[in-house]
Amino acid sequence: DVSDPRRLEVAAAYMADHPEVDVVGMGLVYVDADSGSTLMVRRYPHDAGAVIKRYCPVAHATTLRRRELHERLGYYDESPQLRYAADYDLWMRWYAGGAVIRNIPEALYTYYQSTTNIKTQNTKRILQQTIRIKLRHARALRFGWGDYLYLLGEAIVLLLPEAAIRRLFYAVMRRRQRDSAAGRSSVSYTHLTLPTIY
């Protein structure tokens, strides 16, 4: 992957201007490692709390966070049960503990999608662990019926082959990007794609 040389400067400036923010993330560009073509540019909602019950609200590699949060709210869970989704567990735990998590729209990080990276080779494991994490934090985050229906959708998607899950992810993410650019909100059924896997 490639981090734009300006990424840390932009993130640090944002946090200096917003002392109430504990974690800041930003958009990222998905690139096919074989062809070099851009698959999509993914931007996350400004307020991570708006989506944290549905999917991972920040791109882990793009984040800048305040050091004291680890001491106050804990470190990564390194158990095998969360090996592939420990970042999502961290964000949920920190958010439940009062951390303010935001995103800025700049896409200053390039993620190379390949057939050999961990996410591609472990799509179903990531999704299984994502469901486990949500169930772990459902009470603290006050999940409602809609959140549990979303979980059911994720469990159904687990029945698909890994390649189909990945194709579904990209199709829905492109739809969200088009809707966002057009000023529309995607209808709720399009969220049954588990963006937490990427």
mmCIF file of C-alpha atoms in Angstrom:
data_model
loop_
_atom_site.group_PDB
_atom_site.id
_atom_site.type_symbol
_atom_site.label_atom_id
_atom_site.label_comp_id
_atom_site.label_asym_id
_atom_site.label_seq_id
_atom_site.Cartn_x
_atom_site.Cartn_y
_atom_site.Cartn_z
ATOM 1 C CA ASP A 1 0.000 0.000 0.000
ATOM 2 C CA VAL A 2 1.029 3.616 -0.423
ATOM 3 C CA SER A 3 0.485 6.518 1.940
ATOM 4 C CA ASP A 4 0.474 9.956 0.341
ATOM 5 C CA PRO A 5 3.316 12.055 1.835
ATOM 6 C CA ARG A 6 0.723 14.627 2.973
ATOM 7 C CA ARG A 7 -1.474 12.155 4.873
ATOM 8 C CA LEU A 8 -0.044 12.619 8.367
ATOM 9 C CA GLU A 9 0.173 16.387 7.952
ATOM 10 C CA VAL A 10 -3.466 16.644 6.879
ATOM 11 C CA ALA A 11 -4.678 14.335 9.679
ATOM 12 C CA ALA A 12 -2.581 16.087 12.348
ATOM 13 C CA ALA A 13 -3.840 19.511 11.229
ATOM 14 C CA TYR A 14 -7.420 18.276 11.476
ATOM 15 C CA MET A 15 -6.882 16.975 15.005
ATOM 16 C CA ALA A 16 -5.145 20.204 16.043
ATOM 17 C CA ASP A 17 -8.177 22.149 14.797
ATOM 18 C CA HIS A 18 -10.621 19.700 16.444
ATOM 19 C CA PRO A 19 -9.306 18.877 19.939
ATOM 20 C CA GLU A 20 -12.540 17.029 20.755
ATOM 21 C CA VAL A 21 -11.739 14.382 18.112
ATOM 22 C CA ASP A 22 -9.899 11.285 19.353
ATOM 23 C CA VAL A 23 -9.492 9.370 16.065
ATOM 24 C CA VAL A 24 -9.464 10.684 12.511
ATOM 25 C CA GLY A 25 -9.502 8.594 9.362
ATOM 26 C CA MET A 26 -9.822 9.439 5.690
ATOM 27 C CA GLY A 27 -10.738 8.013 2.325
ATOM 28 C CA LEU A 28 -8.707 5.524 0.389
ATOM 29 C CA VAL A 29 -8.231 4.499 -3.211
ATOM 30 C CA TYR A 30 -8.685 0.816 -4.072
ATOM 31 C CA VAL A 31 -6.342 -0.277 -6.867
ATOM 32 C CA ASP A 32 -6.110 -3.637 -8.596
ATOM 33 C CA ALA A 33 -2.549 -4.799 -7.894
ATOM 34 C CA ASP A 34 -2.261 -6.702 -11.182
ATOM 35 C CA SER A 35 -3.583 -4.145 -13.645
ATOM 36 C CA GLY A 36 -2.939 -0.931 -11.701
ATOM 37 C CA SER A 37 -6.473 0.244 -12.471
ATOM 38 C CA THR A 38 -8.508 2.080 -9.862
ATOM 39 C CA LEU A 39 -11.368 -0.043 -8.569
ATOM 40 C CA MET A 40 -12.976 2.772 -6.590
ATOM 41 C CA VAL A 41 -12.369 5.653 -4.207
ATOM 42 C CA ARG A 42 -13.963 4.989 -0.856
ATOM 43 C CA ARG A 43 -14.905 7.814 1.482
ATOM 44 C CA TYR A 44 -16.329 7.132 4.917
ATOM 45 C CA PRO A 45 -19.045 9.176 6.679
ATOM 46 C CA HIS A 46 -17.731 12.188 8.599
ATOM 47 C CA ASP A 47 -19.270 10.948 11.860
ATOM 48 C CA ALA A 48 -18.183 7.338 12.365
ATOM 49 C CA GLY A 49 -20.974 6.860 14.897
ATOM 50 C CA ALA A 50 -23.517 7.099 12.087
ATOM 51 C CA VAL A 51 -22.398 3.739 10.666
ATOM 52 C CA ILE A 52 -20.385 1.937 13.346
ATOM 53 C CA LYS A 53 -23.194 -0.556 14.088
ATOM 54 C CA ARG A 54 -23.311 -1.569 10.420
ATOM 55 C CA TYR A 55 -19.702 -1.587 9.254
ATOM 56 C CA CYS A 56 -16.183 -0.563 10.162
ATOM 57 C CA PRO A 57 -16.429 3.241 10.259
ATOM 58 C CA VAL A 58 -12.843 4.133 9.373
ATOM 59 C CA ALA A 59 -10.087 2.767 7.152
ATOM 60 C CA HIS A 60 -7.669 1.440 9.756
ATOM 61 C CA ALA A 61 -4.453 2.258 7.890
ATOM 62 C CA THR A 62 -5.487 5.891 7.386
ATOM 63 C CA THR A 63 -6.120 6.683 11.048
ATOM 64 C CA LEU A 64 -4.363 9.025 13.398
ATOM 65 C CA ARG A 65 -5.357 8.691 17.053
ATOM 66 C CA ARG A 66 -4.575 10.170 20.407
ATOM 67 C CA ARG A 67 -2.069 8.036 22.301
ATOM 68 C CA GLU A 68 -3.880 8.221 25.638
ATOM 69 C CA LEU A 69 -6.872 6.344 24.218
ATOM 70 C CA HIS A 70 -4.972 3.056 24.323
ATOM 71 C CA GLU A 71 -4.256 3.521 28.017
ATOM 72 C CA ARG A 72 -7.757 4.711 28.833
ATOM 73 C CA LEU A 73 -9.866 2.399 26.648
ATOM 74 C CA GLY A 74 -7.593 -0.529 25.858
ATOM 75 C CA TYR A 75 -5.457 -2.010 23.137
ATOM 76 C CA TYR A 76 -6.204 -4.429 20.295
ATOM 77 C CA ASP A 77 -7.757 -7.742 21.247
ATOM 78 C CA GLU A 78 -5.133 -10.213 20.017
ATOM 79 C CA SER A 79 -7.232 -13.334 20.507
ATOM 80 C CA PRO A 80 -7.491 -15.738 17.536
ATOM 81 C CA GLN A 81 -11.268 -15.180 17.455
ATOM 82 C CA LEU A 82 -10.682 -11.573 16.316
ATOM 83 C CA ARG A 83 -7.442 -11.951 14.374
ATOM 84 C CA TYR A 84 -8.845 -10.584 11.110
ATOM 85 C CA ALA A 85 -11.103 -7.838 12.468
ATOM 86 C CA ALA A 86 -9.347 -6.550 15.599
ATOM 87 C CA ASP A 87 -9.519 -2.970 14.346
ATOM 88 C CA TYR A 88 -13.324 -3.027 14.165
ATOM 89 C CA ASP A 89 -13.464 -4.370 17.715
ATOM 90 C CA LEU A 90 -11.144 -1.562 18.832
ATOM 91 C CA TRP A 91 -13.289 1.149 17.240
ATOM 92 C CA MET A 92 -16.474 -0.288 18.754
ATOM 93 C CA ARG A 93 -14.908 -0.527 22.204
ATOM 94 C CA TRP A 94 -13.501 2.974 21.997
ATOM 95 C CA TYR A 95 -16.742 4.427 20.642
ATOM 96 C CA ALA A 96 -18.735 2.771 23.448
ATOM 97 C CA GLY A 97 -16.200 4.297 25.858
ATOM 98 C CA GLY A 98 -16.901 7.796 24.573
ATOM 99 C CA ALA A 99 -14.207 8.278 21.916
ATOM 100 C CA VAL A 100 -15.045 10.729 19.132
ATOM 101 C CA ILE A 101 -14.216 9.187 15.738
ATOM 102 C CA ARG A 102 -14.352 11.276 12.570
ATOM 103 C CA ASN A 103 -13.357 11.001 8.910
ATOM 104 C CA ILE A 104 -12.173 13.612 6.470
ATOM 105 C CA PRO A 105 -12.941 13.232 2.754
ATOM 106 C CA GLU A 106 -9.389 13.373 1.381
ATOM 107 C CA ALA A 107 -8.295 10.019 -0.073
ATOM 108 C CA LEU A 108 -4.579 10.041 0.706
ATOM 109 C CA TYR A 109 -3.986 6.316 0.973
ATOM 110 C CA THR A 110 -3.847 3.687 -1.774
ATOM 111 C CA TYR A 111 -4.873 0.113 -0.975
ATOM 112 C CA TYR A 112 -3.752 -2.548 -3.452
ATOM 113 C CA GLN A 113 -6.281 -5.350 -3.871
ATOM 114 C CA SER A 114 -4.650 -8.623 -4.894
ATOM 115 C CA THR A 115 -5.370 -12.334 -4.831
ATOM 116 C CA THR A 116 -2.721 -12.868 -2.161
ATOM 117 C CA ASN A 117 -3.529 -10.284 0.472
ATOM 118 C CA ILE A 118 -4.989 -11.299 3.818
ATOM 119 C CA LYS A 119 -8.414 -9.802 3.169
ATOM 120 C CA THR A 120 -8.843 -11.633 -0.111
ATOM 121 C CA GLN A 121 -7.754 -14.963 1.340
ATOM 122 C CA ASN A 122 -9.859 -14.623 4.499
ATOM 123 C CA THR A 123 -13.072 -12.935 3.377
ATOM 124 C CA LYS A 124 -15.371 -15.333 5.209
ATOM 125 C CA ARG A 125 -13.275 -15.335 8.374
ATOM 126 C CA ILE A 126 -13.367 -11.543 8.446
ATOM 127 C CA LEU A 127 -17.118 -11.554 8.030
ATOM 128 C CA GLN A 128 -17.593 -14.217 10.725
ATOM 129 C CA GLN A 129 -15.444 -12.212 13.130
ATOM 130 C CA THR A 130 -17.289 -9.029 12.240
ATOM 131 C CA ILE A 131 -20.575 -10.662 13.235
ATOM 132 C CA ARG A 132 -18.987 -11.906 16.472
ATOM 133 C CA ILE A 133 -17.742 -8.383 17.267
ATOM 134 C CA LYS A 134 -21.156 -6.848 16.677
ATOM 135 C CA LEU A 135 -22.811 -9.361 18.975
ATOM 136 C CA ARG A 136 -20.143 -8.667 21.597
ATOM 137 C CA HIS A 137 -20.883 -4.913 21.568
ATOM 138 C CA ALA A 138 -24.599 -4.928 20.703
ATOM 139 C CA ARG A 139 -25.766 -4.151 24.225
ATOM 140 C CA ALA A 140 -23.230 -1.366 24.867
ATOM 141 C CA LEU A 141 -24.072 0.257 21.528
ATOM 142 C CA ARG A 142 -27.816 -0.294 21.957
ATOM 143 C CA PHE A 143 -28.499 -2.238 18.802
ATOM 144 C CA GLY A 144 -32.051 -1.959 17.532
ATOM 145 C CA TRP A 145 -34.134 -4.255 15.352
ATOM 146 C CA GLY A 146 -32.680 -2.762 12.186
ATOM 147 C CA ASP A 147 -29.161 -3.523 13.387
ATOM 148 C CA TYR A 148 -30.098 -7.133 14.133
ATOM 149 C CA LEU A 149 -31.732 -7.474 10.709
ATOM 150 C CA TYR A 150 -28.510 -6.219 9.179
ATOM 151 C CA LEU A 151 -26.648 -8.908 11.141
ATOM 152 C CA LEU A 152 -29.034 -11.492 9.738
ATOM 153 C CA GLY A 153 -28.245 -10.220 6.239
ATOM 154 C CA GLU A 154 -24.544 -10.637 6.941
ATOM 155 C CA ALA A 155 -25.120 -14.204 8.123
ATOM 156 C CA ILE A 156 -26.994 -14.956 4.895
ATOM 157 C CA VAL A 157 -24.194 -13.448 2.786
ATOM 158 C CA LEU A 158 -21.810 -15.867 4.529
ATOM 159 C CA LEU A 159 -23.495 -18.642 2.542
ATOM 160 C CA LEU A 160 -22.029 -17.215 -0.685
ATOM 161 C CA PRO A 161 -18.599 -18.165 -2.050
ATOM 162 C CA GLU A 162 -15.820 -15.760 -1.063
ATOM 163 C CA ALA A 163 -15.408 -14.458 -4.608
ATOM 164 C CA ALA A 164 -19.127 -13.621 -4.769
ATOM 165 C CA ILE A 165 -18.922 -11.733 -1.464
ATOM 166 C CA ARG A 166 -16.041 -9.648 -2.809
ATOM 167 C CA ARG A 167 -17.899 -8.864 -6.069
ATOM 168 C CA LEU A 168 -20.994 -7.900 -4.092
ATOM 169 C CA PHE A 169 -18.910 -5.624 -1.891
ATOM 170 C CA TYR A 170 -17.474 -3.696 -4.847
ATOM 171 C CA ALA A 171 -20.843 -3.450 -6.604
ATOM 172 C CA VAL A 172 -22.544 -1.964 -3.556
ATOM 173 C CA MET A 173 -19.646 0.339 -2.696
ATOM 174 C CA ARG A 174 -19.715 1.756 -6.237
ATOM 175 C CA ARG A 175 -23.450 2.292 -5.892
ATOM 176 C CA ARG A 176 -22.950 4.131 -2.603
ATOM 177 C CA GLN A 177 -20.287 6.333 -4.160
ATOM 178 C CA ARG A 178 -22.583 7.202 -7.098
ATOM 179 C CA ASP A 179 -25.493 7.926 -4.763
ATOM 180 C CA SER A 180 -23.294 10.038 -2.521
ATOM 181 C CA ALA A 181 -21.951 12.034 -5.475
ATOM 182 C CA ALA A 182 -25.520 12.605 -6.659
ATOM 183 C CA GLY A 183 -26.634 13.695 -3.189
ATOM 184 C CA ARG A 184 -28.848 10.650 -2.654
ATOM 185 C CA SER A 185 -28.839 8.154 0.169
ATOM 186 C CA SER A 186 -28.595 4.488 -0.762
ATOM 187 C CA VAL A 187 -31.662 2.500 0.185
ATOM 188 C CA SER A 188 -31.154 0.267 3.185
ATOM 189 C CA TYR A 189 -31.114 -3.074 1.363
ATOM 190 C CA THR A 190 -27.933 -2.082 -0.433
ATOM 191 C CA HIS A 191 -26.099 -2.168 2.893
ATOM 192 C CA LEU A 192 -26.228 -5.973 3.090
ATOM 193 C CA THR A 193 -22.731 -6.268 1.665
ATOM 194 C CA LEU A 194 -20.484 -6.196 4.613
ATOM 195 C CA PRO A 195 -18.073 -3.400 3.977
ATOM 196 C CA THR A 196 -16.284 -4.532 7.102
ATOM 197 C CA ILE A 197 -14.382 -7.061 4.999
ATOM 198 C CA TYR A 198 -12.324 -4.315 3.380
#
